[in-house]
Tab-separated table of C-alpha atoms and ligand atoms in Angstrom:
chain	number	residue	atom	x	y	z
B	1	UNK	CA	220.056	152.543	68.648
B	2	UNK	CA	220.127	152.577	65.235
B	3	UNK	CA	216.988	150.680	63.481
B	4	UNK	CA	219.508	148.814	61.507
B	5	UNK	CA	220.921	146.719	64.448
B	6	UNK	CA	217.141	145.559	65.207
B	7	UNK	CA	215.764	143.168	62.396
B	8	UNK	CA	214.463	140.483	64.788
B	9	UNK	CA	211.360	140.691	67.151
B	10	UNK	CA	213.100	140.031	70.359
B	11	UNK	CA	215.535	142.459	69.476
B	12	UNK	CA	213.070	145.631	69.094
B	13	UNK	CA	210.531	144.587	71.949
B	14	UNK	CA	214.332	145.368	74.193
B	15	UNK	CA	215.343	148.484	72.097
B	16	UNK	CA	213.184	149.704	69.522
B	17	UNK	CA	212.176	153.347	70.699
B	18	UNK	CA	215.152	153.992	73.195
B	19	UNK	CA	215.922	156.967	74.174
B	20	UNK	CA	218.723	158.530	72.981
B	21	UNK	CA	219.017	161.724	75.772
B	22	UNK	CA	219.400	159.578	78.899
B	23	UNK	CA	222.758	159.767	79.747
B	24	UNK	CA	223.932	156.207	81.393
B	25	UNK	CA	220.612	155.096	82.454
B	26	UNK	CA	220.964	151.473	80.579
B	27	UNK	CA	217.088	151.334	81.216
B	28	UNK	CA	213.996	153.681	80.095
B	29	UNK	CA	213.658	155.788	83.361
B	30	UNK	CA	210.106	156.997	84.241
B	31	UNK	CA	209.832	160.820	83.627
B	32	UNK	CA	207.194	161.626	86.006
B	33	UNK	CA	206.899	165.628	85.120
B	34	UNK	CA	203.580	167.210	84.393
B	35	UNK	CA	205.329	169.688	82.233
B	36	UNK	CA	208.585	170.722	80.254
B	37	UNK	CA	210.667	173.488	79.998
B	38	UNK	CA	211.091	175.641	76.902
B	39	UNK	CA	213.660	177.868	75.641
B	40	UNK	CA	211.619	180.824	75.007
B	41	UNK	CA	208.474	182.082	73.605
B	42	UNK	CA	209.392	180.945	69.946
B	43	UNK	CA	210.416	177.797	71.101
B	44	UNK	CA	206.905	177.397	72.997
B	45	UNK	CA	205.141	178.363	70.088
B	46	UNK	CA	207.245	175.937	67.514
B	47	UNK	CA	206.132	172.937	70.098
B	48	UNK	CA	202.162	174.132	70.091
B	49	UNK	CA	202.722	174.210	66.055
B	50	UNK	CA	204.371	170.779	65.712
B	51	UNK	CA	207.182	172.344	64.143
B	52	UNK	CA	209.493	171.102	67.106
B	53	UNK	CA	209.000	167.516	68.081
B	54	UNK	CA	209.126	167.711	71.730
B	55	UNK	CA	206.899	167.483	75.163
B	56	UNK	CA	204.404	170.302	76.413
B	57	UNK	CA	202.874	168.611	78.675
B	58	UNK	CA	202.279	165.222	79.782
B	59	UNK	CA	198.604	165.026	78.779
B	60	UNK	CA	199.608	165.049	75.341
B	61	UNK	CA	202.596	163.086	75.189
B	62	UNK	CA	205.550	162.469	77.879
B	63	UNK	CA	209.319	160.815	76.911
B	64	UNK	CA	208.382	157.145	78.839
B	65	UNK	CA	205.657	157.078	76.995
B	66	UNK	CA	206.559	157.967	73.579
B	67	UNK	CA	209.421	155.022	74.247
B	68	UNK	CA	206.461	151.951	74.975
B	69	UNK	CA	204.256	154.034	71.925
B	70	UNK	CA	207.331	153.733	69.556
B	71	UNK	CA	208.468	150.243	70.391
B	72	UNK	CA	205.060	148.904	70.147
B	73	UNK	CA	204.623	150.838	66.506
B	74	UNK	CA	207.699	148.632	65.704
B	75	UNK	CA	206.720	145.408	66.959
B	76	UNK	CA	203.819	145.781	65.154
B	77	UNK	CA	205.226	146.650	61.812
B	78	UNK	CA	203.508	150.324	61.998
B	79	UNK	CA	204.415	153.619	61.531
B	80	UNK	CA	203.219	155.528	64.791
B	81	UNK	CA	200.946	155.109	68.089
B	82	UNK	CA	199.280	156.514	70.776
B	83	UNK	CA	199.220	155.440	74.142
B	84	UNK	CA	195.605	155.604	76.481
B	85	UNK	CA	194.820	155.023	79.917
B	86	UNK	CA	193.336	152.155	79.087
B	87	UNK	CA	192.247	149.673	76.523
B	88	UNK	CA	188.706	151.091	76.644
B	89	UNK	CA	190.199	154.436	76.540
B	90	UNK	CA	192.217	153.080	73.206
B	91	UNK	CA	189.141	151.750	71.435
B	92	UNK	CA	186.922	154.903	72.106
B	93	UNK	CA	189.191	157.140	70.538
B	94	UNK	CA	189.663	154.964	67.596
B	95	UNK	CA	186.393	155.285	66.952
B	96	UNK	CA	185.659	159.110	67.749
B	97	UNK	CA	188.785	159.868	65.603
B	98	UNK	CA	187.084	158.802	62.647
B	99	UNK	CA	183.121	159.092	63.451
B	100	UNK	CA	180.796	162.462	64.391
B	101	UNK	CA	177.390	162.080	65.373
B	102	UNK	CA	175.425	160.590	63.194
B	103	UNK	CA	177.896	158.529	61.662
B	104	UNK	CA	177.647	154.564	62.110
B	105	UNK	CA	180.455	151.262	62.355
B	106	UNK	CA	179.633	147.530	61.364
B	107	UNK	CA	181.360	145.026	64.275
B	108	UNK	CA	181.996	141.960	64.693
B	109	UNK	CA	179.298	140.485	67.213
B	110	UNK	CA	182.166	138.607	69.198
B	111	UNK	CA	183.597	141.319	70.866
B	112	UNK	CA	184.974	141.690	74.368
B	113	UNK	CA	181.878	142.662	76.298
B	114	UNK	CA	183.122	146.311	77.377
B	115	UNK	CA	183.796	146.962	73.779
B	116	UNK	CA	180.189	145.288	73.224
B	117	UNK	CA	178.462	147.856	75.658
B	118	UNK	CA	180.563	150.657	74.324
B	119	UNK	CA	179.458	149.973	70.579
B	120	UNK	CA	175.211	149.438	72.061
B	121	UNK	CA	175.197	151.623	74.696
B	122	UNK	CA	177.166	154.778	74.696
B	123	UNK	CA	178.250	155.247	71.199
B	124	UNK	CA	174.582	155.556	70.356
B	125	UNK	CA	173.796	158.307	72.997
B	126	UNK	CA	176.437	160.159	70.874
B	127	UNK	CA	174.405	159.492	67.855
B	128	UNK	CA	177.109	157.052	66.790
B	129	UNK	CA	175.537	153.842	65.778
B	130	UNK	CA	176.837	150.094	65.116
B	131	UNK	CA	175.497	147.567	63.065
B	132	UNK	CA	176.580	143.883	64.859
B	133	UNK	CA	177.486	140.901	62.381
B	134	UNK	CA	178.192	137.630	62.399
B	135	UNK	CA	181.541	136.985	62.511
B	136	UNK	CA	181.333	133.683	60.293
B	137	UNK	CA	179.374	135.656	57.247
B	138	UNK	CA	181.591	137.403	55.736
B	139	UNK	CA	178.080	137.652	52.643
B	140	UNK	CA	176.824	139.954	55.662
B	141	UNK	CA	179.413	142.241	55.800
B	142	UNK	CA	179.149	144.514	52.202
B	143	UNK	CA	175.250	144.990	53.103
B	144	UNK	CA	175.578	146.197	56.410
B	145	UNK	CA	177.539	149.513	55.385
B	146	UNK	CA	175.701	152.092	55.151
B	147	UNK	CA	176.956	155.934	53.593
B	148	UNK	CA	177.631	156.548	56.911
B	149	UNK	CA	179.319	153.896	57.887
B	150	UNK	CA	183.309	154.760	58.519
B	151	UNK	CA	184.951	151.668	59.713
B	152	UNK	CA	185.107	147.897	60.177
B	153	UNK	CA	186.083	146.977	63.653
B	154	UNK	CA	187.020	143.311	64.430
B	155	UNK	CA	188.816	141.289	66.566
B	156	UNK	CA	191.919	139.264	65.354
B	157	UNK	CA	190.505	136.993	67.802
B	158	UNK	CA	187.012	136.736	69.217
B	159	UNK	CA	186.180	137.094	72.814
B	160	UNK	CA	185.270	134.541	74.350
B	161	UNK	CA	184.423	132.379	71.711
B	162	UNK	CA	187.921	132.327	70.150
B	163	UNK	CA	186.344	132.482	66.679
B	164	UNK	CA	188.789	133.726	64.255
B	165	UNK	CA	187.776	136.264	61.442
B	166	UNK	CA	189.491	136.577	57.469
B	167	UNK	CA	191.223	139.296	57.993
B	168	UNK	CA	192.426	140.258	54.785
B	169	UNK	CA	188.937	139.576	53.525
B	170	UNK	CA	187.026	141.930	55.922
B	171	UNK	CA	190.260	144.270	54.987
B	172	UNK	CA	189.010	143.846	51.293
B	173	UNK	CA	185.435	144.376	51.930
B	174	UNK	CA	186.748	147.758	53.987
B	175	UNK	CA	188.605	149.249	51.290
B	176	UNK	CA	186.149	148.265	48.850
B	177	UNK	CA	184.000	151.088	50.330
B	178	UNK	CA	186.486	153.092	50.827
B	179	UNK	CA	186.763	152.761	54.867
B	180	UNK	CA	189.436	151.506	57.364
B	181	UNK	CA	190.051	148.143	59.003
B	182	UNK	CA	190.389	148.475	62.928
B	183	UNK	CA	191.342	145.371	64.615
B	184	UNK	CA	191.390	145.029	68.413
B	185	UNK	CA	194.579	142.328	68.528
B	186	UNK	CA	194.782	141.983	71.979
B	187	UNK	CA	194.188	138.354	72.522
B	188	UNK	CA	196.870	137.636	69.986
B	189	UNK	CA	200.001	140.139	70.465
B	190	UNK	CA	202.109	141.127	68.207
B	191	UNK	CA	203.991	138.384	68.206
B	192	UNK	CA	201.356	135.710	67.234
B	193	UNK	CA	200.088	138.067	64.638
B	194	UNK	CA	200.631	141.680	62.862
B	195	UNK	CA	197.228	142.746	61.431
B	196	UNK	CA	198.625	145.774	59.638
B	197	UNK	CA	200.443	143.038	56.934
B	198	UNK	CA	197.487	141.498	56.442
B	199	UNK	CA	195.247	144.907	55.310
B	200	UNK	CA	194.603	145.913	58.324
B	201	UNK	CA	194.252	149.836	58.892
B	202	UNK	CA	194.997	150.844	62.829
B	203	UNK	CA	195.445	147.711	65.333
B	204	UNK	CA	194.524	148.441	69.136
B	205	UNK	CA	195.683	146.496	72.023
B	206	UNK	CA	194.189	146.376	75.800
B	207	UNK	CA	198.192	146.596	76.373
B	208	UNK	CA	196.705	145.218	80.096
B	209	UNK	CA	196.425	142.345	78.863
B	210	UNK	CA	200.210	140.423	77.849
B	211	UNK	CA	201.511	143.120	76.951
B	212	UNK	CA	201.387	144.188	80.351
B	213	UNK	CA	201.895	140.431	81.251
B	214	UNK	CA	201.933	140.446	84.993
B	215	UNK	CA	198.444	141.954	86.137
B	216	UNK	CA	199.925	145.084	87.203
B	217	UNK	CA	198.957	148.139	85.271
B	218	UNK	CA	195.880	149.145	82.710
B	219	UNK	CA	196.858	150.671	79.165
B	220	UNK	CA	195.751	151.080	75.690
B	221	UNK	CA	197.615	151.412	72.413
B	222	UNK	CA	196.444	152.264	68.504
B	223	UNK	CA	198.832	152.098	66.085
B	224	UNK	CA	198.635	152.614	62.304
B	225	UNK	CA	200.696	152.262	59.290
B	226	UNK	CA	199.917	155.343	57.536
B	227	UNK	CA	198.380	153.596	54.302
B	228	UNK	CA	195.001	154.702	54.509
B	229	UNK	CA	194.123	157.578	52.022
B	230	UNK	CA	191.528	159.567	54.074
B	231	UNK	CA	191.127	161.622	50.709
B	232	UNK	CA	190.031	158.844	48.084
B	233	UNK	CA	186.351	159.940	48.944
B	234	UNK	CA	184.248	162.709	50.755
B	235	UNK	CA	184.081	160.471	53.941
B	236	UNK	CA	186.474	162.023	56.544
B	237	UNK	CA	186.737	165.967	55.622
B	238	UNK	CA	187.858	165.812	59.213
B	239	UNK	CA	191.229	164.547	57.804
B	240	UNK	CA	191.196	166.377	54.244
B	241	UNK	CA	189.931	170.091	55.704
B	242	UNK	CA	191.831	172.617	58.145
B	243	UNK	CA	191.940	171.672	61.831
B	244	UNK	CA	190.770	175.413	62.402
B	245	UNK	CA	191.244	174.422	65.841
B	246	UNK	CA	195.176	173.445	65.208
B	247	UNK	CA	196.815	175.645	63.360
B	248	UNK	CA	194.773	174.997	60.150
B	249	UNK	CA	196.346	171.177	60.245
B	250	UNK	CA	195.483	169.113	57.404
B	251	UNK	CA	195.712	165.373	58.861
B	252	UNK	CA	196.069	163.965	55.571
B	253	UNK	CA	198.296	165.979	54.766
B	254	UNK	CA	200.944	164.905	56.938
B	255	UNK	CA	204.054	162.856	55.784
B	256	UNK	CA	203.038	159.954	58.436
B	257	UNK	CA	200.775	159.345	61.116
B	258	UNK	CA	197.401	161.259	60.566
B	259	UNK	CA	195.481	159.276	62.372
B	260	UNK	CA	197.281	159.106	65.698
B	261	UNK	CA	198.468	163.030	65.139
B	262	UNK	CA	194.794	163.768	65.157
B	263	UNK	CA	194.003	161.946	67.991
B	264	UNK	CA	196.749	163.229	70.502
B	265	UNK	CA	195.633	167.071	69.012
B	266	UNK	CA	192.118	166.457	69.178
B	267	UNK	CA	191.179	163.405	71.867
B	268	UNK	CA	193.843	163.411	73.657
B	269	UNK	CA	194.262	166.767	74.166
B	270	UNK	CA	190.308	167.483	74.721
B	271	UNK	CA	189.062	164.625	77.012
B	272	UNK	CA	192.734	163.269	78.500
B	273	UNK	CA	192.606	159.729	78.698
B	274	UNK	CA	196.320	159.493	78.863
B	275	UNK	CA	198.949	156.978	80.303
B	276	UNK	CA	200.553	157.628	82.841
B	277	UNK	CA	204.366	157.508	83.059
B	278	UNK	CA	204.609	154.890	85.261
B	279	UNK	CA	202.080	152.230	83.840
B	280	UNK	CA	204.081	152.724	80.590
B	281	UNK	CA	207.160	152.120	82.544
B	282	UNK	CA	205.699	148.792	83.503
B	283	UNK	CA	204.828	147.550	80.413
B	284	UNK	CA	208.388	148.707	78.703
B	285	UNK	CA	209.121	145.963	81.272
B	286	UNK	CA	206.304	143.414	80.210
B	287	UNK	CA	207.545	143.877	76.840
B	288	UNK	CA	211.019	142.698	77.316
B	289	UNK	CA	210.285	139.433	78.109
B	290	UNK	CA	206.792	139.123	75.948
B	291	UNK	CA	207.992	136.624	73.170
B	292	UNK	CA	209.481	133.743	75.975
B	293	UNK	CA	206.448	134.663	77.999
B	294	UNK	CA	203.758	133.949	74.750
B	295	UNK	CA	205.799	130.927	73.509
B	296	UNK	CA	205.678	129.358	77.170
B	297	UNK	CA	201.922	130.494	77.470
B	298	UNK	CA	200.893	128.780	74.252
B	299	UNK	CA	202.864	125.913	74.995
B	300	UNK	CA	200.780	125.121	78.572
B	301	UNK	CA	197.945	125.587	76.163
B	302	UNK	CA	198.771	122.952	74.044
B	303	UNK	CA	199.314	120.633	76.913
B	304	UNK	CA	196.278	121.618	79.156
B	305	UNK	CA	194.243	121.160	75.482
B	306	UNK	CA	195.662	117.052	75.201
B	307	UNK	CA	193.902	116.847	78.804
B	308	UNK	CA	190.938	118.691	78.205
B	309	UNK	CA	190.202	116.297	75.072
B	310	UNK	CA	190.932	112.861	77.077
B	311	UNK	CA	188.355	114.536	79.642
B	312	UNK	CA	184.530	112.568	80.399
B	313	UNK	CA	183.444	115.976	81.880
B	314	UNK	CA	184.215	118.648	78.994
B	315	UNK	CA	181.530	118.655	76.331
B	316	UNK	CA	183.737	120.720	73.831
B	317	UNK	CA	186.835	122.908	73.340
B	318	UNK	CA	187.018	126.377	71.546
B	319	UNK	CA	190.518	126.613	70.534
B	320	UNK	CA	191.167	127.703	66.436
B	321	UNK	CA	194.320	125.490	66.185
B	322	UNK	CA	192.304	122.269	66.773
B	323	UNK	CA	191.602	120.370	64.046
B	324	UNK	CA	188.107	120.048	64.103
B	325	UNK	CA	187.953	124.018	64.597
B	326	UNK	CA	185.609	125.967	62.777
B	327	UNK	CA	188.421	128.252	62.235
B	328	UNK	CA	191.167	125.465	61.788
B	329	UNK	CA	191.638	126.925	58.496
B	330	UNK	CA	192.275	130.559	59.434
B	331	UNK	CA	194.299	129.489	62.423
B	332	UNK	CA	196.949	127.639	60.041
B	333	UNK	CA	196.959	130.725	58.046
B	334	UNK	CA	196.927	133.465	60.859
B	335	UNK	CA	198.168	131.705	63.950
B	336	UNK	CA	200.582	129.193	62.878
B	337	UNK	CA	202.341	128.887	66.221
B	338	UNK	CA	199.241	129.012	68.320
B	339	UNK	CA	195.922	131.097	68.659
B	340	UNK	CA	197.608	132.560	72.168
B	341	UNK	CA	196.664	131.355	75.741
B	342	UNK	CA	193.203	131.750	76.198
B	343	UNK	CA	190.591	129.220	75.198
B	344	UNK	CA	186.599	128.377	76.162
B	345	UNK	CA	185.481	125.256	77.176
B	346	UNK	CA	181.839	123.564	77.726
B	347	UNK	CA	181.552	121.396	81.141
B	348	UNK	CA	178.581	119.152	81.854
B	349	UNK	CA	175.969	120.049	84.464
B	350	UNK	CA	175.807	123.334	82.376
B	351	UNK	CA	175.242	126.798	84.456
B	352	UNK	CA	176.006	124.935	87.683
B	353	UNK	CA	178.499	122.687	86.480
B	354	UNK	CA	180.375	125.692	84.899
B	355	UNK	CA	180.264	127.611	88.568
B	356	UNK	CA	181.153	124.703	90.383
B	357	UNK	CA	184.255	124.328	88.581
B	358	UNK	CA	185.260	127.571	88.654
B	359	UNK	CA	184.602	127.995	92.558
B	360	UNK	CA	187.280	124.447	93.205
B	361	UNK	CA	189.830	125.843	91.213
B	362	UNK	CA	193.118	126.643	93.296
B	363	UNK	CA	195.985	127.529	91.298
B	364	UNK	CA	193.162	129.207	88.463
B	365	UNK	CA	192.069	132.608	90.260
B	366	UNK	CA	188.803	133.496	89.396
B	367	UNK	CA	188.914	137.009	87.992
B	368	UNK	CA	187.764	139.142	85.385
B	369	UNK	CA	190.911	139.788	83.604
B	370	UNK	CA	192.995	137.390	81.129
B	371	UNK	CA	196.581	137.212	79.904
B	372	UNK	CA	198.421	137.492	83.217
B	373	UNK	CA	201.854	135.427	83.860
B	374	UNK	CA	199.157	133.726	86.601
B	375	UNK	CA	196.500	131.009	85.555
B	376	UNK	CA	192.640	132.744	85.481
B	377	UNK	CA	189.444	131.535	84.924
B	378	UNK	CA	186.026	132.973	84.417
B	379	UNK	CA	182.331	132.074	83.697
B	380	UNK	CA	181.625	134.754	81.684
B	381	UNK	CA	177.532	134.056	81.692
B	382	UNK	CA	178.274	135.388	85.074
B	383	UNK	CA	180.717	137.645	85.274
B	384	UNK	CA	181.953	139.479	82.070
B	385	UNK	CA	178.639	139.177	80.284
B	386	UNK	CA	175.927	139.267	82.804
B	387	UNK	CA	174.860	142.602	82.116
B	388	UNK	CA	173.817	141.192	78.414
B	389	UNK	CA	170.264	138.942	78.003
B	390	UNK	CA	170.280	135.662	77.299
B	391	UNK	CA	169.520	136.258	74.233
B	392	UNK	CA	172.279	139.036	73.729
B	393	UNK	CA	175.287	136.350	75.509
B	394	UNK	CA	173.866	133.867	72.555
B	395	UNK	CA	174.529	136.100	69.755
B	396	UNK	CA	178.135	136.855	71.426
B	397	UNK	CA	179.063	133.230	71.880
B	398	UNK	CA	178.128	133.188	75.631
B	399	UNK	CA	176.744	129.431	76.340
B	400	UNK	CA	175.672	128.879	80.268
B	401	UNK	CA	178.426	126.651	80.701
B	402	UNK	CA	181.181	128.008	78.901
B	403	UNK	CA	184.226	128.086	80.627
B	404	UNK	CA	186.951	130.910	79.644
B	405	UNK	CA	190.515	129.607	80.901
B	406	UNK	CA	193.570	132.191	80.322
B	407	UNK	CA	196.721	129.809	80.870
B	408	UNK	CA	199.546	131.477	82.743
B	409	UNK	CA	203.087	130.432	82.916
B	410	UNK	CA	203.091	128.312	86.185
B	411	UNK	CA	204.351	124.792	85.459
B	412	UNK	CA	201.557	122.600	82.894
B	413	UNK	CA	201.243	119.371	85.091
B	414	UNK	CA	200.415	121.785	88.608
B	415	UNK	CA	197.804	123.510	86.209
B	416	UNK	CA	196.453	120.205	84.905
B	417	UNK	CA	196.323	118.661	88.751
B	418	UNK	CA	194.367	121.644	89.693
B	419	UNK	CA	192.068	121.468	86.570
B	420	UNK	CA	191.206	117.625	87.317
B	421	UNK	CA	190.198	117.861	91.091
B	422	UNK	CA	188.287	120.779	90.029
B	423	UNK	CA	186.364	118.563	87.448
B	424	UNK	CA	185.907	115.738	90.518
B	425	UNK	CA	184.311	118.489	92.727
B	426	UNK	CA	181.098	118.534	89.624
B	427	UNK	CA	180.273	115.122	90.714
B	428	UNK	CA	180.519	115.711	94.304
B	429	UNK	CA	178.260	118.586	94.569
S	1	PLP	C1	190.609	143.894	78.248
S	1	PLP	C2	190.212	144.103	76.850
S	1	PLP	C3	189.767	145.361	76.409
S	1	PLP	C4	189.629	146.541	77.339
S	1	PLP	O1	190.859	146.949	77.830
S	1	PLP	P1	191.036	147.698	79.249
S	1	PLP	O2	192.509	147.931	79.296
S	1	PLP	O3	190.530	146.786	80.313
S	1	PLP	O4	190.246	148.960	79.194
S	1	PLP	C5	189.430	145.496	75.085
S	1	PLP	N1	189.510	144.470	74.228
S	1	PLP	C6	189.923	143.249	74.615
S	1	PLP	C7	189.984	142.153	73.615
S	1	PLP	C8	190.289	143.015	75.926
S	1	PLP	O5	190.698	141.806	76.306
């Protein structure tokens, strides 16, 4: 369809991307083939040069996926995108794209604790190294980059603390040194917030998570916008010199998209983390429906929030759009209608009392995952985080009795019944 017919948000996340060779199918049909045919020899060779823009083989790109890749570029107000097997899978390459051994990030010390261990654990057996900040001091930032530091990776919002981060300041203090903003946006979608117009350099998204929307499928996306000179300095002569290994491509040399060209020729095509057909077939599905489904989310936020304040047994409430937020401020700015549907709590009784509501929960499944159309809950101290020390879940906003809720889209007052005989259950223990 042409792009011209699709100004509005819930227009694209139905059409942007379509496919324009599938005769009558009105939806995106799953092409589950390894491989594609070619013409001839010349035409083979074109493909391998990126001189023809079509399918070799599914590892490296297949038509289902290329529509969920495309319409999430546009939802996002980007340029291109890659699709992974996973969020992990997503975050990995974003980093590998742009760092070799020896080479070193600075992250936010919030971060979703796979993307924690990732950064601590197996990065550095690669020689890759992270410096960890504080999320709130932004000071800290400029003197934690090193020469070899090549990117700032954040979250646009902070797991499971829900702290909020400036993002067009830790954008500034990227560029400033001549390195790229990466922000994991998964908590927020792109409808809540679009990173890329606020400085941001490639935005990743768990698309497992709401984009999936229903629990049914793992993913990953990057996207980027294409702004990013890779050539201002000597940092990336991975993107300024010949891909002697493609060709002779010079990343930054293409028209659009170096960074997700060079990770489908490179990543992609040397370690295969790919999606598959079908999970992006899913999520083309989650998608259609993903602005009712966050509006209706936040909304049961909102309300379970008025009943969490009112409550004798919560201590206190992370959520950025409450007033007396740390991050009230940034919310207004960032997340004017709503910081999405997840949000931490603090129960009395601490450890125990935290478990003990979890465990009488009904409607609230207890499971490690988040942004499903179902209600979750999870005591990350734990679960999610146990593998950290004490000291470790401090310094990534894990209190004993913190409470992570993701609100789903069953009706507020059976979600608010379930949440108040769970909180009778801490004083009958
Ligand atoms: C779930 C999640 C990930 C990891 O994604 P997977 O699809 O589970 O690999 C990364 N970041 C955030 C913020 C997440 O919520």
């Amino acid at each position: 369809m042409n792009q011209d017919f699709m100004k509005h948000f819930e227009t694209q996340q139905l059409h942007a991307g379509e496919l324009p060779n599938t005769p009558n199918a009105c939806t995106t049909p799953i092409y589950q083939s390894t491989a594609y045919v070619f013409d001839d020899c010349e035409h083979a060779a074109d493909r391998f040069a990126l001189k023809d823009e079509g399918y070799i083989y599914s590892r490296l790109g297949n038509p289902t996926v290329s529509v969920l890749e495309q319409r999430l570029a546009a939802l996002e107000g980007g340029t291109g995108a890659i699709a992974t097997a996973s969020g992990t899978a997503a975050i990995t390459y974003a980093i590998l794209n742009i760092c070799n051994s020896g080479d070193h990030i600075v992250a936010a010390s919030t971060l979703y604790g796979g993307t924690y261990q990732l950064f601590n654990s197996t990065l550095p057996k690669l020689g890759v190294t992270t410096s960890f900040v504080g999320p709130d001091q932004m000071e800290d930032w400029a003197p934690a980059i090193q020469d070899n530091t090549k990117a700032i990776f954040i979250e646009s919002i902070g797991n499971p603390g829900l702290n909020l981060i400036d993002i067009e300041k830790a954008a500034e203090v990227a560029h400033a040194h001549g390195i790229p903003l990466l922000v994991d946006s998964t908590f927020a979608t792109p409808y809540l917030l679009q990173p890329l117009k606020y400085g941001a350099d490639v935005v990743i998204h768990s698309t497992t998570k709401f984009i999936d929307g229903h629990g049914t499928s793992l993913g990953g996306i990057i996207i980027e916008n294409s702004r990013f000179d890779w050539a201002q300095n000597n940092k990336f002569p991975d993107f300024t010199e010949p891909d002697v290994h493609y060709n002779g491509l010079i990343y930054n040399d293409l028209e659009s998209n170096p960074f997700t060209t060079k990770i489908r020729t490179q990543l992609l095509r040397d370690t295969g983390a790919s999606m598959s057909p079908f999970n992006a077939f899913l999520q083309i599905q989650g998608l259609t429906t993903l602005s009712l489904r966050v509006e209706r989310h936040v909304e049961n936020t909102r309300k379970i929030i008025d009943f969490l304040q009112d409550h004798p047994k919560v201590s206190w409430i992370a959520y950025p759009n409450l007033p007396d937020s740390p991050y009230y401020d940034l919310a207004q700015k960032y997340f004017p209608q709503g910081a999405g549907s997840i949000l931490a709590f603090g129960t009395v009784g601490g450890r125990k009392g935290g478990e003990t509501f979890a465990n009488h929960l009904k409607i609230f499944k207890n499971v490690a995952n988040i942004a499903d159309a179902k209600s979750l809950v999870i005591h990350p101290a734990s679960t999610t985080h146990s593998q950290l020390s004490e000291e470790e879940q401090l310094e990534a906003g894990v209190t004993p009795d913190l409470i992570r809720l993701s609100v789903g889209l069953e009706h507020a007052d059976d979600l608010i019944g379930d949440l108040a005989q769970a909180f009778d259950a801490i004083q009958s223990d």
